[in-house]
XYZ file of C-alpha atoms in Angstrom:
576
model
C 43.550 -38.514 14.003
C 41.640 -36.804 16.727
C 40.416 -33.310 15.859
C 41.244 -30.891 18.660
C 38.193 -29.452 20.328
C 37.921 -25.684 20.263
C 37.072 -24.435 23.747
C 33.869 -22.400 23.936
C 34.454 -18.866 25.195
C 32.592 -17.779 28.303
C 30.901 -14.443 28.939
C 28.699 -12.935 31.616
C 25.034 -12.316 30.878
C 25.366 -8.564 31.511
C 28.336 -8.335 29.144
C 26.515 -10.264 26.417
C 23.499 -7.969 26.756
C 25.762 -4.935 26.409
C 27.488 -6.344 23.282
C 24.229 -7.332 21.565
C 22.679 -3.942 22.350
C 25.679 -2.257 20.710
C 25.459 -4.616 17.729
C 21.766 -3.901 17.191
C 22.348 -0.181 17.515
C 25.214 0.031 15.030
C 24.881 -2.900 12.618
C 21.123 -3.022 11.968
C 20.158 0.643 11.965
C 21.943 2.199 9.005
C 18.751 3.747 7.652
C 17.842 5.099 11.088
C 21.204 6.788 11.552
C 21.226 8.157 8.006
C 17.944 9.952 8.691
C 18.874 10.927 12.243
C 22.049 12.611 11.003
C 19.904 14.751 8.691
C 17.262 15.556 11.307
C 19.965 16.530 13.846
C 22.215 18.184 11.282
C 22.682 21.344 13.379
C 22.736 19.568 16.735
C 25.500 16.981 16.682
C 25.934 17.028 20.467
C 22.238 16.289 20.931
C 22.507 13.487 18.379
C 25.340 11.882 20.346
C 23.334 12.202 23.554
C 20.301 10.703 21.812
C 22.418 7.808 20.527
C 23.802 7.120 23.993
C 20.291 7.220 25.468
C 19.068 4.737 22.853
C 21.943 2.394 23.648
C 21.199 2.554 27.347
C 17.492 1.921 26.673
C 18.323 -1.117 24.523
C 20.666 -2.423 27.199
C 17.990 -1.877 29.866
C 15.511 -3.898 27.789
C 17.880 -6.767 27.027
C 19.185 -7.151 30.564
C 15.917 -8.478 32.095
C 15.870 -11.050 29.273
C 19.214 -12.441 30.412
C 17.594 -15.418 32.075
C 18.913 -18.925 31.536
C 17.110 -20.746 28.693
C 15.430 -17.477 27.650
C 18.350 -15.212 26.855
C 19.785 -16.900 23.774
C 16.465 -17.494 21.930
C 15.366 -13.934 22.691
C 18.605 -12.399 21.423
C 18.573 -14.535 18.266
C 14.986 -13.505 17.484
C 15.769 -9.817 18.006
C 18.806 -10.034 15.738
C 16.844 -11.852 13.039
C 14.010 -9.287 13.149
C 16.445 -6.368 13.110
C 18.583 -7.760 10.286
C 15.553 -8.532 8.094
C 14.009 -5.112 8.647
C 17.381 -3.474 8.061
C 17.723 -5.139 4.660
C 14.435 -3.752 3.356
C 15.058 -0.361 4.946
C 18.590 -0.067 3.551
C 17.762 -1.508 0.123
C 14.350 0.004 -0.643
C 14.001 2.799 1.912
C 10.993 0.983 3.382
C 9.613 1.720 6.846
C 8.207 -1.352 8.566
C 5.032 0.145 10.073
C 1.629 -1.399 10.825
C 0.416 -1.038 7.249
C 3.563 -2.696 5.922
C 3.055 -5.611 8.316
C -0.510 -5.831 7.004
C 0.780 -5.938 3.435
C 3.152 -8.760 4.339
C 0.381 -10.684 6.087
C -1.880 -10.750 3.025
C 0.762 -11.173 0.342
C 0.763 -14.220 -1.891
C 3.554 -16.736 -2.304
C 4.179 -15.504 -5.855
C 4.403 -11.881 -4.722
C 6.674 -12.689 -1.794
C 9.012 -14.756 -3.975
C 10.183 -11.618 -5.809
C 11.641 -10.317 -2.553
C 13.433 -13.559 -1.623
C 16.648 -12.833 -3.460
C 20.300 -13.796 -3.197
C 21.051 -10.345 -1.802
C 18.581 -10.909 1.043
C 20.073 -14.342 1.785
C 23.594 -12.934 1.812
C 22.558 -10.067 4.081
C 20.861 -12.397 6.561
C 23.846 -14.737 6.546
C 26.219 -11.930 7.508
C 24.019 -9.874 9.822
C 21.742 -12.508 11.377
C 22.972 -16.081 11.004
C 26.644 -15.591 11.916
C 25.969 -13.403 14.998
C 23.290 -15.872 16.095
C 25.719 -18.776 15.804
C 28.181 -16.894 18.003
C 25.497 -16.256 20.608
C 24.458 -19.910 20.634
C 28.097 -21.057 20.793
C 29.368 -19.044 23.755
C 28.830 -20.116 27.334
C 26.916 -17.578 29.386
C 27.617 -17.190 33.094
C 24.506 -16.667 35.198
C 24.367 -15.740 38.883
C 21.931 -17.331 41.273
C 18.419 -15.907 41.125
C 18.476 -13.328 43.952
C 21.981 -11.946 43.269
C 21.138 -11.887 39.536
C 17.904 -9.999 40.145
C 19.717 -7.457 42.293
C 22.529 -6.916 39.795
C 20.141 -6.692 36.840
C 17.960 -4.210 38.696
C 20.994 -2.054 39.465
C 22.208 -2.023 35.870
C 18.730 -1.343 34.474
C 18.058 1.447 36.980
C 21.358 3.195 36.326
C 20.924 2.844 32.553
C 17.434 4.318 32.597
C 18.430 7.162 34.915
C 21.477 8.109 32.841
C 19.494 7.798 29.604
C 16.703 9.950 31.005
C 19.261 12.514 32.109
C 20.777 12.693 28.626
C 17.337 13.184 27.067
C 16.403 15.797 29.691
C 19.585 17.761 29.026
C 18.789 17.811 25.302
C 15.022 17.676 25.555
C 14.137 20.629 23.351
C 16.216 19.396 20.407
C 15.251 15.725 20.716
C 11.555 16.473 21.216
C 11.525 18.796 18.211
C 13.221 16.231 15.978
C 10.867 13.428 17.006
C 7.779 15.643 16.747
C 8.671 16.982 13.314
C 9.931 13.642 11.977
C 7.519 11.016 13.232
C 9.077 8.465 10.899
C 12.379 8.361 12.786
C 11.522 5.952 15.609
C 9.533 3.763 13.195
C 12.877 3.142 11.497
C 14.613 2.025 14.686
C 15.342 -1.708 14.942
C 14.154 -3.836 16.552
C 11.484 -1.707 18.264
C 9.945 -0.302 15.060
C 8.949 -3.590 13.396
C 8.058 -5.242 16.724
C 5.694 -2.428 17.729
C 4.195 -2.460 14.216
C 3.583 -6.204 14.491
C 1.905 -5.829 17.873
C -0.303 -3.026 16.546
C -1.302 -5.125 13.551
C -2.020 -8.108 15.781
C -4.190 -6.030 18.123
C -6.161 -4.547 15.236
C -6.689 -8.028 13.759
C -7.824 -9.348 17.145
C -10.207 -6.436 17.492
C -11.799 -7.313 14.161
C -12.370 -10.996 14.941
C -16.075 -10.436 15.746
C -16.574 -7.543 13.364
C -20.112 -6.979 12.122
C -20.472 -5.169 8.810
C -23.081 -2.411 8.929
C -25.337 -1.895 5.910
C -24.869 1.169 3.760
C -27.117 2.692 1.123
C -29.985 0.239 1.445
C -32.257 2.935 -0.009
C -30.286 2.850 -3.291
C -32.167 2.556 -6.569
C -31.427 3.277 -10.209
C -32.689 6.543 -11.640
C -34.617 7.607 -14.706
C -31.653 7.926 -17.078
C -30.457 4.350 -16.738
C -34.052 3.099 -16.898
C -34.545 4.920 -20.200
C -31.205 3.878 -21.730
C -32.843 1.212 -23.909
C -29.929 -1.189 -23.439
C -27.848 -2.470 -20.500
C -25.531 0.116 -18.987
C -22.127 -1.448 -18.228
C -19.313 0.336 -16.401
C -15.880 -1.273 -16.154
C -13.901 -0.024 -13.147
C -10.193 -0.749 -13.548
C -8.358 -0.640 -10.229
C -4.739 -0.018 -11.171
C -1.675 -1.176 -9.283
C 1.430 0.889 -8.528
C 0.992 3.290 -11.448
C 2.314 6.769 -10.775
C 0.867 9.693 -12.669
C 4.166 11.327 -13.593
C 5.101 8.471 -15.948
C 1.942 8.836 -18.034
C 2.557 10.780 -21.232
C -1.053 11.980 -20.928
C 0.231 13.968 -17.935
C 3.161 15.482 -19.817
C 5.782 12.753 -19.386
C 8.393 13.119 -22.134
C 8.140 9.485 -23.222
C 5.139 8.269 -25.154
C 3.796 5.754 -22.673
C 0.105 6.235 -23.570
C -0.120 6.064 -27.372
C -3.295 3.963 -27.463
C -5.222 5.966 -24.866
C -4.161 9.181 -26.572
C -5.637 7.918 -29.844
C -8.922 7.087 -28.104
C -9.360 10.606 -26.756
C -9.909 9.655 -23.122
C -10.685 12.085 -20.312
C -7.563 12.365 -18.161
C -7.403 13.995 -14.736
C -3.879 15.249 -14.230
C -3.965 16.131 -10.525
C -5.222 13.140 -8.546
C -4.025 11.995 -5.134
C -4.294 8.590 -3.504
C -5.741 7.682 -0.125
C -2.663 5.701 0.877
C 0.657 4.402 -0.395
C -0.046 0.650 -0.229
C -2.770 -1.557 -1.669
C -4.005 -2.752 1.724
C -4.880 0.856 2.597
C -5.689 2.516 -0.720
C -7.877 -0.150 -2.297
C -10.447 -0.365 0.545
C -10.321 3.432 0.882
C -11.068 3.909 -2.837
C -14.283 1.892 -2.514
C -15.243 3.295 0.890
C -17.783 6.048 1.575
C -15.254 7.622 3.926
C -12.940 10.337 2.584
C -9.250 9.985 3.403
C -9.528 12.519 6.238
C -11.922 10.186 8.072
C -10.843 6.796 6.769
C -9.558 3.995 8.961
C -9.166 0.290 8.393
C -11.703 -0.419 11.128
C -14.318 1.864 9.572
C -13.818 0.348 6.138
C -14.131 -3.227 7.386
C -17.173 -2.491 9.539
C -19.145 -0.692 6.815
C -20.440 -1.825 3.448
C -18.742 -0.233 0.452
C -19.377 0.905 -3.095
C -19.973 -2.551 -4.562
C -22.566 -3.294 -1.864
C -24.458 -0.033 -2.501
C -24.522 -0.868 -6.212
C -25.935 -4.292 -5.359
C -28.641 -2.703 -3.199
C -29.623 -0.673 -6.269
C -30.071 -3.832 -8.339
C -26.826 -3.484 -10.303
C -25.001 -6.719 -11.147
C -21.466 -6.367 -9.718
C -18.475 -8.632 -10.406
C -14.867 -8.433 -9.212
C -12.152 -10.035 -11.340
C -8.818 -10.099 -9.604
C -5.346 -10.405 -11.126
C -3.627 -9.252 -7.952
C -3.612 -10.364 -4.314
C -7.344 -10.142 -3.667
C -9.954 -7.482 -3.009
C -8.852 -6.758 0.598
C -12.379 -7.575 1.784
C -14.187 -5.315 -0.678
C -15.730 -8.119 -2.726
C -16.609 -10.484 0.122
C -20.343 -10.166 -0.575
C -20.338 -10.120 -4.387
C -19.214 -12.308 -7.274
C -15.421 -12.701 -7.088
C -13.069 -14.500 -9.468
C -9.293 -14.742 -9.148
C -7.328 -15.020 -12.379
C -3.977 -15.931 -10.846
C -4.767 -19.594 -10.306
C -5.319 -20.367 -13.977
C -3.528 -23.378 -15.369
C -2.090 -23.944 -18.842
C -2.369 -20.319 -19.938
C 0.542 -18.734 -21.830
C -0.266 -15.528 -19.927
C 0.423 -17.101 -16.528
C 3.573 -18.296 -14.808
C 4.365 -19.238 -11.204
C 1.035 -18.038 -9.840
C 1.028 -14.682 -11.644
C -0.633 -13.655 -14.903
C -0.227 -10.782 -17.318
C -3.188 -8.421 -17.230
C -4.355 -9.551 -20.660
C -5.820 -12.551 -18.836
C -8.726 -10.250 -17.968
C -9.643 -9.335 -21.541
C -10.923 -12.637 -22.936
C -13.501 -13.089 -20.195
C -14.463 -9.425 -20.466
C -15.216 -9.823 -24.166
C -17.509 -12.765 -23.436
C -19.140 -11.002 -20.488
C -19.932 -7.887 -22.519
C -21.263 -9.971 -25.381
C -23.712 -11.705 -23.057
C -24.701 -8.727 -20.859
C -28.440 -8.483 -20.255
C -28.577 -6.249 -17.169
C -27.017 -3.071 -15.843
C -23.599 -4.090 -14.578
C -20.368 -2.937 -12.981
C -17.272 -5.061 -13.567
C -14.192 -4.364 -11.452
C -10.858 -5.418 -12.951
C -8.059 -5.433 -10.360
C -4.749 -5.259 -12.212
C -1.319 -6.588 -11.376
C -0.219 -3.469 -13.221
C 3.238 -2.172 -12.346
C 3.788 -4.091 -9.135
C 7.467 -4.298 -8.217
C 10.174 -5.130 -7.704
C 9.984 -7.508 -10.688
C 8.723 -4.921 -13.153
C 10.127 -6.899 -16.075
C 7.586 -9.676 -15.416
C 4.617 -7.319 -15.778
C 4.743 -6.942 -19.571
C 5.238 -9.299 -22.525
C 8.103 -9.024 -24.984
C 6.015 -7.015 -27.460
C 5.910 -4.157 -24.918
C 9.610 -4.206 -24.078
C 9.999 -0.933 -25.926
C 12.280 0.973 -23.556
C 15.622 -0.797 -23.245
C 17.897 -1.796 -21.662
C 15.409 -2.644 -18.924
C 16.069 -3.967 -15.438
C 15.635 -7.751 -15.579
C 15.962 -8.612 -11.899
C 14.034 -7.944 -8.670
C 17.323 -6.855 -7.075
C 16.857 -3.225 -8.072
C 20.184 -2.108 -6.650
C 21.927 -4.106 -9.393
C 20.298 -1.963 -12.093
C 21.101 1.562 -13.152
C 18.458 4.251 -12.731
C 17.901 4.291 -16.495
C 17.355 0.529 -16.622
C 14.940 0.687 -13.715
C 12.913 3.501 -15.268
C 12.871 1.696 -18.617
C 11.364 -1.408 -17.028
C 8.794 0.635 -15.141
C 7.839 2.637 -18.229
C 7.264 -0.608 -20.097
C 4.707 -1.568 -17.446
C 2.906 1.737 -18.016
C 2.980 1.172 -21.765
C 1.382 -2.233 -21.211
C -1.255 -0.762 -18.877
C -2.018 1.748 -21.645
C -2.691 -1.211 -23.940
C -4.898 -2.966 -21.366
C -7.017 0.135 -20.754
C -7.342 0.871 -24.462
C -8.335 -2.761 -25.044
C -11.085 -2.471 -22.409
C -12.409 0.640 -24.155
C -12.291 -1.072 -27.548
C -14.209 -4.074 -26.190
C -16.899 -1.754 -24.841
C -17.002 -0.085 -28.248
C -17.168 -3.469 -29.987
C -20.385 -4.328 -28.156
C -21.947 -0.858 -28.228
C -24.764 -2.060 -30.456
C -26.172 -3.905 -27.442
C -24.706 -2.105 -24.373
C -23.999 1.456 -23.248
C -20.495 1.120 -21.888
C -17.963 3.258 -20.030
C -14.605 2.739 -18.319
C -13.044 4.451 -15.318
C -9.449 3.826 -14.183
C -7.651 4.790 -10.988
C -4.402 3.438 -9.606
C -4.249 2.558 -5.927
C -0.922 4.314 -5.305
C 2.284 5.302 -7.047
C 5.862 4.063 -6.841
C 9.316 5.341 -5.953
C 12.091 4.472 -8.391
C 15.092 5.550 -6.350
C 14.180 9.208 -5.841
C 15.586 10.365 -2.486
C 16.827 6.831 -1.863
C 13.306 5.350 -1.845
C 12.107 2.342 -3.841
C 8.743 0.606 -4.189
C 5.944 2.106 -2.070
C 4.335 1.997 1.369
C 5.931 5.099 2.911
C 3.890 6.612 5.777
C 1.523 9.080 4.129
C 2.692 12.040 6.186
C 6.173 11.776 4.656
C 5.321 9.994 1.406
C 6.751 11.633 -1.732
C 4.532 12.627 -4.644
C 5.855 9.658 -6.602
C 3.797 7.449 -4.265
C 0.698 9.645 -3.867
C 0.079 11.151 -7.326
C -1.929 8.618 -9.354
C -3.543 8.456 -12.796
C -7.314 8.879 -13.172
C -8.736 8.210 -16.639
C -12.221 7.739 -18.072
C -13.672 6.720 -21.429
C -17.318 6.774 -22.559
C -18.897 5.067 -25.549
C -21.272 7.090 -27.716
C -24.334 5.120 -26.547
C -23.353 5.751 -22.934
C -22.876 9.487 -23.484
C -26.245 9.725 -25.208
C -28.129 7.644 -22.637
C -26.549 9.139 -19.509
C -26.185 12.726 -20.684
C -22.395 12.866 -20.304
C -20.533 15.660 -22.082
C -16.955 14.370 -22.581
C -15.811 17.721 -23.956
C -16.985 19.433 -20.783
C -15.152 16.846 -18.680
C -11.913 17.446 -20.590
C -12.086 21.157 -19.670
C -12.439 20.144 -16.014
C -9.411 17.816 -16.094
C -6.979 20.129 -14.283
C -9.079 20.457 -11.127
C -7.802 18.432 -8.146
C -9.316 14.992 -7.697
C -8.637 12.147 -5.291
C -9.663 8.648 -4.299
C -12.479 10.343 -2.386
C -14.225 10.831 -5.718
C -14.416 7.203 -6.859
C -17.312 6.090 -4.636
C -19.636 8.887 -5.706
C -18.453 9.001 -9.314
C -19.288 5.338 -9.960
C -22.694 5.753 -8.305
C -23.285 8.683 -10.623
C -22.113 6.710 -13.656
C -24.751 4.052 -12.885
C -27.378 6.710 -12.051
C -27.791 5.284 -8.552
C -29.835 7.498 -6.240
C -29.210 7.143 -2.521
C -28.725 9.393 0.471
C -25.061 8.388 0.693
C -24.359 9.828 -2.763
C -22.720 13.253 -2.782
C -23.029 15.026 -6.114
C -20.182 17.389 -5.260
C -17.801 14.427 -4.984
C -18.964 12.957 -8.279
C -16.147 13.894 -10.670
C -18.501 13.779 -13.687
C -21.629 15.369 -12.208
C -20.934 18.924 -13.406
C -20.834 17.672 -16.986
C -23.719 15.211 -16.748
C -27.228 16.258 -17.703
C -29.747 15.316 -14.982
C -32.800 13.380 -16.102
C -35.038 15.966 -14.424
C -34.906 18.166 -11.380
C -36.994 15.962 -9.134
C -34.484 13.133 -9.516
C -31.538 15.208 -8.345
C -30.054 13.448 -5.299
C -29.390 15.374 -2.148
C -25.710 16.277 -1.730
C -25.588 14.821 1.778
C -27.372 14.473 5.090
C -26.697 14.629 8.795
C -24.930 11.709 10.439
C -27.264 10.578 13.214
C -24.739 8.208 14.799
C -21.321 8.918 13.434
C -21.326 12.665 13.856
C -18.117 13.117 11.852
C -17.983 15.791 9.152
C -16.701 14.585 5.813
C -14.260 16.575 3.732
C -12.450 15.977 0.507
C -10.222 17.654 -2.038
C -12.872 16.657 -4.530
C -15.410 19.231 -3.391
C -16.547 21.470 -0.543
C -19.925 19.853 0.152
C -19.999 17.622 3.223
C -21.105 14.036 2.722
C -22.490 12.718 5.991
C -24.040 9.350 6.643
C -25.176 7.136 9.463
C -24.207 3.450 9.400
C -27.023 1.078 10.190
C -29.883 3.466 9.441
C -30.127 3.190 5.653
């Protein structure tokens, strides 16, 4: 039996461009329109004019692409990009900006796998695959070159003129909305993610021949550390996705920090991050630049905290249980924990943070020199929060047991996240106890800062990575905790009681660079005592060893500022 052949429908190239433009505008921009309706809440007429102008602009862009052999691939790619971006925007409230593209570019297979869910596949099937099949299936009528060019030019010209007229007639309202809400056009598909990708590509191209300038080459260790009588060891724990408001040390109603509370740590309750994603915050934390001056280019082209410590003769190691150091540890000892085989703490390329503790115990037991050890946690990284803690720390139940967060209730989601904080509490307390265990032979201290926070559905946002200008406090308020062994306090002149009284004063990621230098008694012109969170409660060895709070930038010429203190910290790359 012969199966009847279904005739392929035929459509003109201009008509197909108009239909696809309408599809992109309406089917892949739910998040955009949800925010636009709020931003134009008192100007519905202007919103309609803005929508019409956007449609005409999309149509004007697609029409020149309506060339034989180019049109269908181009339309399919645009639909795929728009549908993918729409899923993450609609599901997690994510904005696909340059930083988010950077995060995606450096993610690991294990990390990415948590986002490749059935919900994503179903969404792409409906909003990308099926429309693409229709586009490939239909026959497209094309005019000859010169008539086609003339017709396309006419349609594009009229569309742009009418669109410009609509914007001009509503200019004050549209300009105000876009100026006050810079996130809006970043949400628009497909232009938002495409522009972000181009910006990321250009910045990566720019950095291809990057030369890292030396920083703090005058660094040396001071009198206190020299007179300690035993190796001084500071463990810097770089947290992941921990938000301050879920720490019971900060007043959270649940007891998520029982072990740290028992240790009597110093806890800073008002600390802000440099960014809302690891690719931004982590390099910024270890950079000499405060957030007000920080840029990815500056961070990559200048040595950082670990390099200054090395210049001072401090042994520095970076142990990573995350997705890498983001370039920070390129010039020091680096060890990734995620590739370990046959460990009960590891599965599918990811390990529980306890993987860091065994090696730390051995390292501390064999320490013979002044050292800084950086532990980069996996912490509370989502969306698979339930994989970040073992069964013994599944205290808050029922907890969300899937990366598809929309399938969980708010209570289940918060329970899973709180379990990750409870486990981080155990990891930090374990680090402190290991330092205490070896205090007969080392003077040890621990400092902990998270790179950024996390949204758990507040205001429709999930995960992190929101542009800083609109980021909620859930993503920018981070925990900052310190612990000092008795030998360290005695050797370095640290008054923990004094620090506890100072715990309510605002701190930020700007403080980490100078605080760690101070903890290791490193003297250098790039050290700023006013940005050292512990300096006010640390007894100087003697007056002549007091480091200068800053100096003039001979080349850079940019004033530094920080919430951590009023004193400017200026420096000149390449002259130290």
